[in-house]
Coordinates of C-alpha atoms in Angstrom, one line a residue:
M1 CA 0.0 0.0 0.0
R2 CA 2.9 2.3 0.9
V3 CA 4.6 1.7 -2.5
G4 CA 1.3 2.4 -4.3
A5 CA 0.8 5.7 -2.5
E6 CA 4.4 6.7 -3.3
M7 CA 3.8 5.9 -7.0
V8 CA 0.7 8.1 -7.0
E9 CA 2.6 10.9 -5.3
C10 CA 5.3 10.6 -7.9
D11 CA 2.8 10.6 -10.8
V12 CA 1.2 13.7 -9.4
L13 CA 4.6 15.4 -9.0
V14 CA 5.5 14.6 -12.5
I15 CA 2.2 16.0 -13.8
V16 CA 2.7 19.2 -11.7
V17 CA 6.3 19.6 -13.0
I18 CA 5.1 19.1 -16.6
A19 CA 2.2 21.5 -16.2
V20 CA 4.4 24.2 -14.5
G21 CA 7.1 23.7 -17.2
G22 CA 4.5 24.0 -19.9
I23 CA 3.0 27.2 -18.5
Y24 CA 6.5 28.6 -18.1
W25 CA 7.4 27.7 -21.7
W26 CA 4.1 29.2 -22.9
L27 CA 4.7 32.5 -21.0
K28 CA 8.3 32.8 -22.3
R29 CA 7.2 32.0 -25.8
R30 CA 4.6 34.8 -25.7
L31 CA 7.3 37.2 -24.4
S32 CA 9.7 36.4 -27.2
V33 CA 7.6 37.7 -30.1
W34 CA 9.7 40.8 -30.7
K35 CA 13.0 39.1 -30.2
R36 CA 12.1 36.5 -32.8
R37 CA 11.0 39.2 -35.3
G38 CA 14.0 41.5 -34.7
I39 CA 11.9 44.4 -33.5
A40 CA 13.4 46.8 -30.9
H41 CA 11.9 46.3 -27.5
V42 CA 12.6 46.6 -23.8
K43 CA 13.3 43.2 -22.1
P44 CA 10.0 42.1 -20.5
R45 CA 9.5 40.6 -17.1
L46 CA 7.8 37.2 -16.9
L47 CA 4.4 38.2 -15.7
M48 CA 4.3 42.0 -16.0
G49 CA 5.8 42.3 -19.5
N50 CA 6.8 46.0 -19.8
L51 CA 4.3 47.2 -17.2
R52 CA 5.4 48.3 -13.8
K53 CA 3.4 47.5 -10.7
K54 CA 3.4 51.0 -9.2
H55 CA 3.3 52.9 -12.6
H56 CA 0.3 54.0 -14.5
I57 CA 0.0 52.2 -17.8
A58 CA 0.7 55.4 -19.8
L59 CA 3.9 56.0 -17.8
A60 CA 5.1 52.4 -18.3
I61 CA 4.5 52.8 -22.1
A62 CA 6.3 56.2 -22.0
E63 CA 9.3 54.5 -20.3
S64 CA 9.6 52.0 -23.2
Y65 CA 9.0 54.8 -25.7
T66 CA 11.8 56.9 -24.4
K67 CA 14.3 54.0 -24.4
L68 CA 13.3 52.9 -28.0
S69 CA 12.6 56.2 -29.8
V70 CA 16.2 56.8 -30.6
K71 CA 16.6 53.4 -32.3
A72 CA 13.6 53.0 -34.7
Q73 CA 10.4 54.3 -36.1
L74 CA 8.4 51.6 -34.3
G75 CA 9.1 49.1 -31.5
G76 CA 7.5 46.3 -29.6
F77 CA 5.7 46.5 -26.2
Y78 CA 4.4 43.8 -23.9
Y79 CA 1.2 44.7 -22.0
L80 CA 1.5 41.9 -19.5
Q81 CA 1.5 38.9 -21.9
R82 CA 0.1 40.7 -24.9
A83 CA 2.5 41.8 -27.6
A84 CA 1.7 45.1 -29.3
I85 CA 3.3 47.4 -31.8
L86 CA 4.5 50.7 -30.3
P87 CA 4.8 53.6 -32.8
L88 CA 7.8 55.8 -31.9
D89 CA 7.0 58.6 -34.3
A90 CA 4.2 61.2 -33.9
R91 CA 3.3 61.2 -37.6
L92 CA 3.0 57.4 -37.6
A93 CA 0.9 57.5 -34.4
G94 CA -1.4 60.1 -36.0
N95 CA -1.8 58.0 -39.1
I96 CA -2.7 54.9 -37.1
L97 CA -5.5 56.9 -35.4
T98 CA -7.0 57.9 -38.8
E99 CA -6.1 55.1 -41.3
P100 CA -9.0 52.7 -42.1
H101 CA -6.5 49.8 -41.6
F102 CA -6.8 50.2 -37.8
A103 CA -10.0 49.6 -35.7
M104 CA -10.6 50.3 -32.0
D105 CA -9.6 47.4 -29.9
S106 CA -9.6 48.4 -26.3
P107 CA -12.5 47.2 -24.1
S108 CA -12.3 50.6 -22.3
E109 CA -13.3 52.2 -25.6
S110 CA -16.2 49.9 -26.4
W111 CA -18.7 52.8 -26.0
D112 CA -17.1 54.3 -29.1
Y113 CA -17.9 57.8 -28.2
Y114 CA -14.8 59.0 -30.1
S115 CA -15.9 57.9 -33.5
H116 CA -18.8 60.0 -34.5
K117 CA -19.3 62.8 -37.0
R118 CA -18.5 66.3 -35.6
D119 CA -21.7 68.3 -36.0
F120 CA -21.0 71.7 -34.4
V121 CA -24.4 73.0 -35.5
V122 CA -25.9 70.5 -33.1
I123 CA -23.3 71.4 -30.4
D124 CA -24.1 75.1 -30.6
S125 CA -27.8 74.4 -30.5
M126 CA -27.4 72.1 -27.5
W127 CA -25.3 74.7 -25.6
K128 CA -28.0 77.3 -26.1
S129 CA -30.5 74.9 -24.6
I130 CA -28.5 74.2 -21.5
W131 CA -26.8 77.5 -21.0
N132 CA -28.9 78.7 -18.1
R133 CA -28.5 75.4 -16.3
A134 CA -24.7 75.6 -16.9
L135 CA -24.6 79.1 -15.4
D136 CA -26.5 78.0 -12.4
I137 CA -24.0 75.2 -11.7
A138 CA -21.1 77.6 -12.1
C139 CA -22.8 80.1 -9.8
D140 CA -23.4 77.3 -7.3
F141 CA -19.7 76.3 -7.5
S142 CA -18.7 79.9 -6.8
T143 CA -21.1 80.2 -3.8
N144 CA -19.7 77.0 -2.3
L145 CA -16.2 78.4 -2.5
E146 CA -17.3 81.5 -0.6
N147 CA -18.2 79.2 2.2
V148 CA -14.7 77.9 2.4
N149 CA -12.9 81.2 1.8
G150 CA -9.4 81.0 3.1
Q151 CA -9.6 77.3 3.8
K152 CA -8.1 74.4 2.0
I153 CA -9.9 72.4 -0.6
D154 CA -9.0 69.2 -2.5
A155 CA -8.8 70.2 -6.2
F156 CA -9.9 66.7 -7.3
D157 CA -13.0 66.6 -5.0
A158 CA -14.0 70.2 -6.1
S159 CA -13.6 69.2 -9.7
L160 CA -15.5 66.0 -9.3
G161 CA -18.4 67.7 -7.7
Y162 CA -18.6 70.4 -10.3
N163 CA -18.3 68.2 -13.3
V164 CA -20.7 65.5 -12.1
K165 CA -23.3 68.2 -11.4
F166 CA -22.7 69.7 -14.8
I167 CA -23.2 66.4 -16.7
A168 CA -26.0 65.2 -14.5
N169 CA -28.1 68.4 -14.7
C170 CA -27.3 69.7 -18.2
F171 CA -27.3 66.4 -20.1
L172 CA -29.2 63.9 -18.0
G173 CA -31.8 66.3 -16.6
M174 CA -31.2 65.3 -12.9
S175 CA -31.7 67.6 -10.0
L176 CA -28.8 69.5 -8.5
K177 CA -29.6 68.0 -5.1
G178 CA -30.6 64.7 -3.7
P179 CA -29.4 61.1 -3.2
K180 CA -29.3 60.3 -7.0
L181 CA -26.7 63.0 -7.6
D182 CA -24.6 61.8 -4.6
N183 CA -24.8 58.3 -6.0
L184 CA -23.7 59.4 -9.4
E185 CA -20.7 61.2 -7.9
K186 CA -19.8 57.9 -6.1
L187 CA -20.0 56.1 -9.5
A188 CA -17.7 58.6 -11.1
R189 CA -15.2 58.2 -8.3
K190 CA -15.4 54.5 -8.5
H191 CA -14.7 54.5 -12.2
L192 CA -11.7 56.9 -11.9
Q193 CA -10.2 55.2 -8.9
L194 CA -10.4 51.5 -9.6
S195 CA -10.5 49.0 -6.7
G196 CA -8.0 46.1 -6.7
K197 CA -10.6 43.7 -8.2
R198 CA -11.8 46.0 -10.9
H199 CA -8.2 47.0 -11.8
K200 CA -7.4 43.3 -12.3
Q201 CA -10.5 42.9 -14.5
Y202 CA -9.4 46.0 -16.5
L203 CA -5.9 44.5 -17.0
F204 CA -7.4 41.2 -18.0
Q205 CA -9.7 42.9 -20.6
Q206 CA -6.7 44.7 -22.1
T207 CA -4.5 41.6 -22.2
F208 CA -7.0 39.0 -23.3
P209 CA -9.9 40.9 -24.9
Q210 CA -11.4 37.9 -26.7
M211 CA -11.4 35.8 -23.5
A212 CA -12.8 38.7 -21.5
S213 CA -15.6 39.0 -24.0
L214 CA -16.2 35.3 -24.1
F215 CA -16.5 35.0 -20.3
G216 CA -18.3 38.3 -19.9
I217 CA -15.5 39.9 -17.8
S218 CA -15.8 43.7 -17.7
S219 CA -14.7 46.3 -15.2
M220 CA -17.6 48.5 -16.3
D221 CA -20.6 46.1 -15.8
D222 CA -21.3 47.0 -12.2
I223 CA -21.0 50.7 -12.9
L224 CA -23.4 50.4 -15.8
K225 CA -25.9 48.5 -13.8
S226 CA -25.8 51.1 -11.0
F227 CA -26.1 53.9 -13.5
E228 CA -29.1 52.2 -15.1
K229 CA -30.9 52.0 -11.8
L230 CA -30.3 55.7 -11.2
I231 CA -31.7 57.1 -14.4
I232 CA -33.8 54.4 -16.1
E233 CA -37.1 55.8 -14.7
Q234 CA -36.1 59.3 -16.0
T235 CA -35.2 58.1 -19.5
R236 CA -38.5 56.3 -19.8
A237 CA -40.3 59.5 -18.9
D238 CA -38.1 61.7 -21.1
L239 CA -38.0 59.7 -24.4
S240 CA -39.6 62.6 -26.2
D241 CA -37.5 65.3 -24.5
K242 CA -35.5 67.3 -27.0
R243 CA -32.4 67.1 -24.8
Y244 CA -32.4 63.3 -25.1
Q245 CA -33.0 63.5 -28.8
K246 CA -29.9 65.7 -29.1
L247 CA -28.1 63.3 -26.9
I248 CA -28.9 60.5 -29.4
K249 CA -27.8 62.6 -32.3
I250 CA -24.5 63.5 -30.8
V251 CA -23.4 60.1 -29.3
G252 CA -25.5 57.6 -31.1
Q253 CA -25.3 58.1 -34.8
P254 CA -22.0 57.4 -36.6
N255 CA -21.3 59.4 -39.8
G256 CA -24.4 61.6 -39.2
Q257 CA -26.9 58.8 -40.2
R258 CA -30.5 59.2 -39.4
L259 CA -32.2 56.9 -36.9
S260 CA -32.9 53.6 -38.6
K261 CA -35.2 52.3 -35.8
K262 CA -37.0 53.5 -32.8
I263 CA -34.7 54.0 -29.8
D264 CA -36.0 52.5 -26.6
S265 CA -35.1 53.7 -23.1
K266 CA -32.5 51.0 -22.6
E267 CA -30.6 52.2 -25.6
I268 CA -30.8 55.8 -24.5
T269 CA -29.6 54.8 -21.1
R270 CA -26.6 53.1 -22.6
R271 CA -25.7 56.1 -24.7
A272 CA -26.2 58.4 -21.8
F273 CA -23.8 56.2 -19.9
G274 CA -21.3 56.6 -22.7
L275 CA -21.6 60.4 -22.5
F276 CA -21.3 60.3 -18.7
I277 CA -18.1 58.2 -18.8
A278 CA -16.6 60.3 -21.6
G279 CA -17.5 63.5 -19.6
I280 CA -15.9 62.5 -16.3
E281 CA -12.8 60.9 -18.0
T282 CA -12.1 64.1 -19.9
S283 CA -13.1 66.8 -17.5
V284 CA -12.6 65.8 -13.8
A285 CA -8.8 65.2 -13.6
T286 CA -8.1 67.9 -16.3
T287 CA -9.8 70.6 -14.1
A288 CA -8.0 69.4 -11.0
F289 CA -4.6 69.4 -12.8
C290 CA -5.3 72.8 -14.2
M291 CA -6.1 74.2 -10.7
Y292 CA -2.8 72.7 -9.4
E293 CA -0.8 74.3 -12.2
L294 CA -2.4 77.7 -11.7
A295 CA -1.8 77.6 -7.9
K296 CA 1.9 76.8 -8.7
S297 CA 2.2 79.5 -11.4
Q298 CA 0.8 82.7 -9.9
D299 CA 2.0 84.7 -13.0
I300 CA 0.0 82.5 -15.3
Q301 CA -3.0 82.7 -13.0
S302 CA -2.8 86.5 -13.0
M303 CA -2.5 86.7 -16.8
L304 CA -5.6 84.5 -17.1
R305 CA -7.5 86.6 -14.6
R306 CA -6.5 89.7 -16.5
E307 CA -7.9 88.3 -19.7
I308 CA -11.2 87.3 -17.9
T309 CA -11.7 90.8 -16.4
D310 CA -10.9 92.5 -19.8
I311 CA -13.4 90.4 -21.7
L312 CA -15.9 89.9 -18.8
P313 CA -16.1 92.8 -16.4
K314 CA -17.5 91.9 -13.0
S315 CA -20.9 93.5 -13.8
Q316 CA -21.2 91.6 -17.1
H317 CA -23.0 88.3 -17.4
I318 CA -21.1 85.3 -18.8
T319 CA -22.3 84.4 -22.2
Y320 CA -21.5 81.4 -24.4
Q321 CA -20.1 83.7 -27.1
S322 CA -17.8 85.6 -24.6
L323 CA -16.1 82.3 -23.6
A324 CA -15.0 81.8 -27.2
H325 CA -12.9 85.0 -26.9
L326 CA -10.8 83.7 -24.0
K327 CA -7.8 82.6 -26.1
Y328 CA -5.2 82.6 -23.3
M329 CA -7.6 80.4 -21.3
D330 CA -7.8 78.0 -24.4
A331 CA -4.0 77.9 -24.3
V332 CA -4.0 77.1 -20.5
I333 CA -6.5 74.3 -21.0
F334 CA -4.6 72.9 -24.0
E335 CA -1.4 72.9 -22.1
T336 CA -3.1 71.1 -19.2
L337 CA -4.4 68.5 -21.7
R338 CA -0.9 68.2 -23.2
K339 CA 0.9 67.6 -19.9
Y340 CA -1.9 65.5 -18.5
P341 CA -3.8 63.9 -21.4
P342 CA -6.9 62.1 -20.0
I343 CA -6.4 59.2 -22.5
G344 CA -2.7 58.4 -21.8
S345 CA -2.7 55.6 -24.4
T346 CA -5.2 54.1 -26.8
W347 CA -5.4 50.7 -28.6
R348 CA -6.0 49.8 -32.2
I349 CA -5.9 46.5 -34.0
T350 CA -4.8 46.1 -37.6
S351 CA -7.7 45.0 -39.9
K352 CA -5.3 44.3 -42.8
E353 CA -1.6 44.5 -43.6
Y354 CA -0.2 48.0 -43.2
Y355 CA 3.0 49.1 -44.9
V356 CA 4.6 51.7 -42.7
P357 CA 5.6 54.7 -44.8
N358 CA 9.3 55.3 -45.5
S359 CA 10.3 52.0 -44.0
T360 CA 10.4 48.2 -44.6
Y361 CA 8.1 47.5 -41.7
I362 CA 4.8 45.7 -42.3
I363 CA 2.2 45.6 -39.5
E364 CA 0.4 42.4 -40.1
E365 CA -3.3 41.8 -39.9
G366 CA -4.7 41.2 -36.4
M367 CA -1.7 42.9 -34.7
P368 CA -2.5 45.1 -31.7
V369 CA -1.1 48.6 -31.7
V370 CA -0.8 50.8 -28.6
V371 CA -0.5 54.6 -29.4
P372 CA 1.6 56.3 -26.7
I373 CA -0.2 59.6 -26.3
Y374 CA 1.3 60.6 -23.0
A375 CA 4.8 59.8 -24.3
I376 CA 4.4 61.8 -27.4
H377 CA 3.0 64.8 -25.4
H378 CA 6.2 64.6 -23.3
D379 CA 8.7 64.1 -26.1
P380 CA 11.2 67.0 -26.4
R381 CA 11.3 66.4 -30.1
Y382 CA 7.8 67.8 -30.4
H383 CA 7.4 70.0 -27.3
V384 CA 10.4 71.9 -26.0
N385 CA 11.0 71.5 -22.2
P386 CA 7.9 69.2 -22.0
E387 CA 7.8 69.0 -18.2
K388 CA 7.3 72.8 -17.9
F389 CA 3.8 74.1 -17.8
D390 CA 3.9 76.7 -20.5
P391 CA 0.6 77.8 -22.1
E392 CA 2.5 80.2 -24.4
R393 CA 3.5 77.2 -26.5
F394 CA -0.1 77.0 -27.8
L395 CA 0.1 80.7 -28.7
N396 CA 3.5 80.5 -30.4
G397 CA 3.3 77.7 -32.8
D398 CA 2.8 74.3 -31.1
S399 CA -0.8 74.3 -32.1
D400 CA 0.5 74.1 -35.7
G401 CA 1.9 70.7 -34.9
I402 CA -1.5 69.3 -33.8
A403 CA -2.2 68.0 -37.3
E404 CA 1.1 66.0 -37.2
G405 CA -0.2 63.9 -34.3
T406 CA 1.8 65.7 -31.5
F407 CA -1.4 66.6 -29.6
M408 CA -4.0 63.9 -29.1
P409 CA -5.4 64.3 -25.5
F410 CA -8.6 62.3 -26.3
G411 CA -7.1 59.5 -28.3
R412 CA -7.7 61.2 -31.7
R413 CA -5.5 62.9 -34.2
D414 CA -8.0 65.7 -34.9
A415 CA -8.0 68.2 -32.1
I416 CA -11.4 69.6 -33.0
S417 CA -13.9 67.2 -31.6
I418 CA -17.1 67.1 -29.7
E419 CA -15.2 65.8 -26.6
M420 CA -12.7 68.6 -26.7
H421 CA -15.3 71.3 -27.3
F422 CA -17.5 70.3 -24.4
T423 CA -14.5 69.7 -22.1
I424 CA -13.0 73.1 -22.9
M425 CA -16.3 75.0 -22.5
Q426 CA -17.1 73.1 -19.3
I427 CA -13.7 73.9 -17.8
K428 CA -13.8 77.5 -19.1
L429 CA -17.1 78.2 -17.3
M430 CA -15.7 76.8 -14.1
L431 CA -12.4 78.8 -14.3
V432 CA -14.2 82.0 -15.1
S433 CA -16.4 81.6 -12.1
L434 CA -13.4 80.7 -9.9
L435 CA -10.9 83.3 -11.1
K436 CA -13.3 86.3 -11.4
E437 CA -13.9 86.1 -7.6
F438 CA -11.0 84.1 -6.1
R439 CA -7.3 83.5 -6.1
I440 CA -6.1 79.9 -5.7
T441 CA -2.9 79.4 -3.7
H442 CA -1.1 76.7 -1.8
G443 CA -0.3 77.0 1.9
E444 CA 2.8 74.8 1.6
P445 CA 5.1 74.0 -1.4
L446 CA 3.4 71.8 -3.9
P447 CA 5.4 68.9 -5.4
D448 CA 7.1 69.7 -8.7
A449 CA 5.4 66.6 -10.2
L450 CA 2.2 65.0 -9.2
A451 CA 2.1 61.2 -8.7
I452 CA -0.4 59.5 -11.0
N453 CA -2.8 56.9 -9.7
P454 CA -1.5 53.6 -11.2
K455 CA -5.0 51.9 -10.9
S456 CA -7.0 54.6 -12.8
P457 CA -8.0 53.9 -16.4
T458 CA -7.2 57.6 -17.2
L459 CA -4.6 60.0 -15.8
T460 CA -5.8 61.0 -12.3
P461 CA -3.8 62.3 -9.3
K462 CA -2.8 59.6 -6.8
N463 CA -2.8 61.9 -3.8
R464 CA -5.0 64.8 -2.7
I465 CA -4.1 68.2 -4.1
W466 CA -4.7 70.6 -1.3
L467 CA -5.2 74.2 -2.4
S468 CA -6.5 77.4 -0.7
V469 CA -9.1 79.8 -2.1
H470 CA -9.1 83.5 -1.2
K471 CA -11.8 86.0 -2.1
L472 CA -10.5 88.9 -4.1
G473 CA -10.8 92.4 -2.7
D474 CA -13.0 95.1 -4.3
S475 CA -9.9 96.4 -6.2
A476 CA -9.8 93.0 -8.0
E477 CA -6.2 91.6 -7.8
I478 CA -4.6 91.4 -11.2

């Protein structure tokens, strides 16, 4: 009996050794794709690939980009166990985002709110319909700041509250007060600051998208279900509301097509969710980062306040048209989006062979491509002294390079988009309300560089950004 038991144990041990050895060989094989093909790459680690445990994905990609960009036009990158092409040239990256050879691949982009026709007639019409609501939210934000005059506020929390109210009230028709709004803010925070479990789901989606789809693994499912519970009754009641019809036209119809079928409340809810996610991803952290940079750079803040007071005297009401004249503010927001692009990287998959211009490279069909947006925004070849916050670069020529793919904050080559337009106008309204009445400062030295939350799907600050707000005197400080 003893001999038989030992034989069974030996057989089990052999099976375990063979299984572990097989898995090890499989992992090493997956991580040798670029070596076998002779593509420049940074040596990967067994399980993490080229990612780093405490680094945001965009920063890990930028690390490989920096090491490889002096060697070639494109390189290889390992997202955990997934091999992807890494373009090392802004023009090539820009082409990848516009060429029909490349389709969206990332599960985080499955809502596809970046691929629709830009209809600015609809945008202007929608702004006019929501303008009074938007002003009320900005006024409410300013009033809340008066209650904390001279005290510290967390820039991220202030930004989250403002932007969630803006999206909820202006686009979803929700009340500015009540438990629904509080719950919506919790959902926004939950999406921007992934828990350990949801972060693992997110990584699995990115690494094995087909398997994630097959097994129904999604880091967004629980948020979508909670969102549906919050607004499903409202969307049922408001199917004929003009605001929702415009919502459908903006986020639901690719290439400007007419509605081919009747849209039910569930579909409207799904599209409303896409708008909600797009709104918080592009606006919340951008506004917080902008406040941080203005608190650090009092000269820039003063120049911006001077522009605001010149175009919008204290006695004058803010209008949609007047915001369009704030060119220096545009530059401040653009520079914030350059230094802290909300979409730090974006994925595409090759639908057919792509011959890389001016090279012998061929990107084969089915090959994933990761576009390193953060890395390009911080590349000194395209932006001089990239770590410096300098709005002047968008007044002195850097904007001319946008078409070359050097400025893609929302994962697109074209800078003029619905997402950017709404984000800029939304942030402008907040900054005007803030800087007309207050100066933002920091009580103690702010860090030269903010740590980025490694678990967030977009670029968000890891730590709190404590700032102070001070009511301006009657002789408005300039």
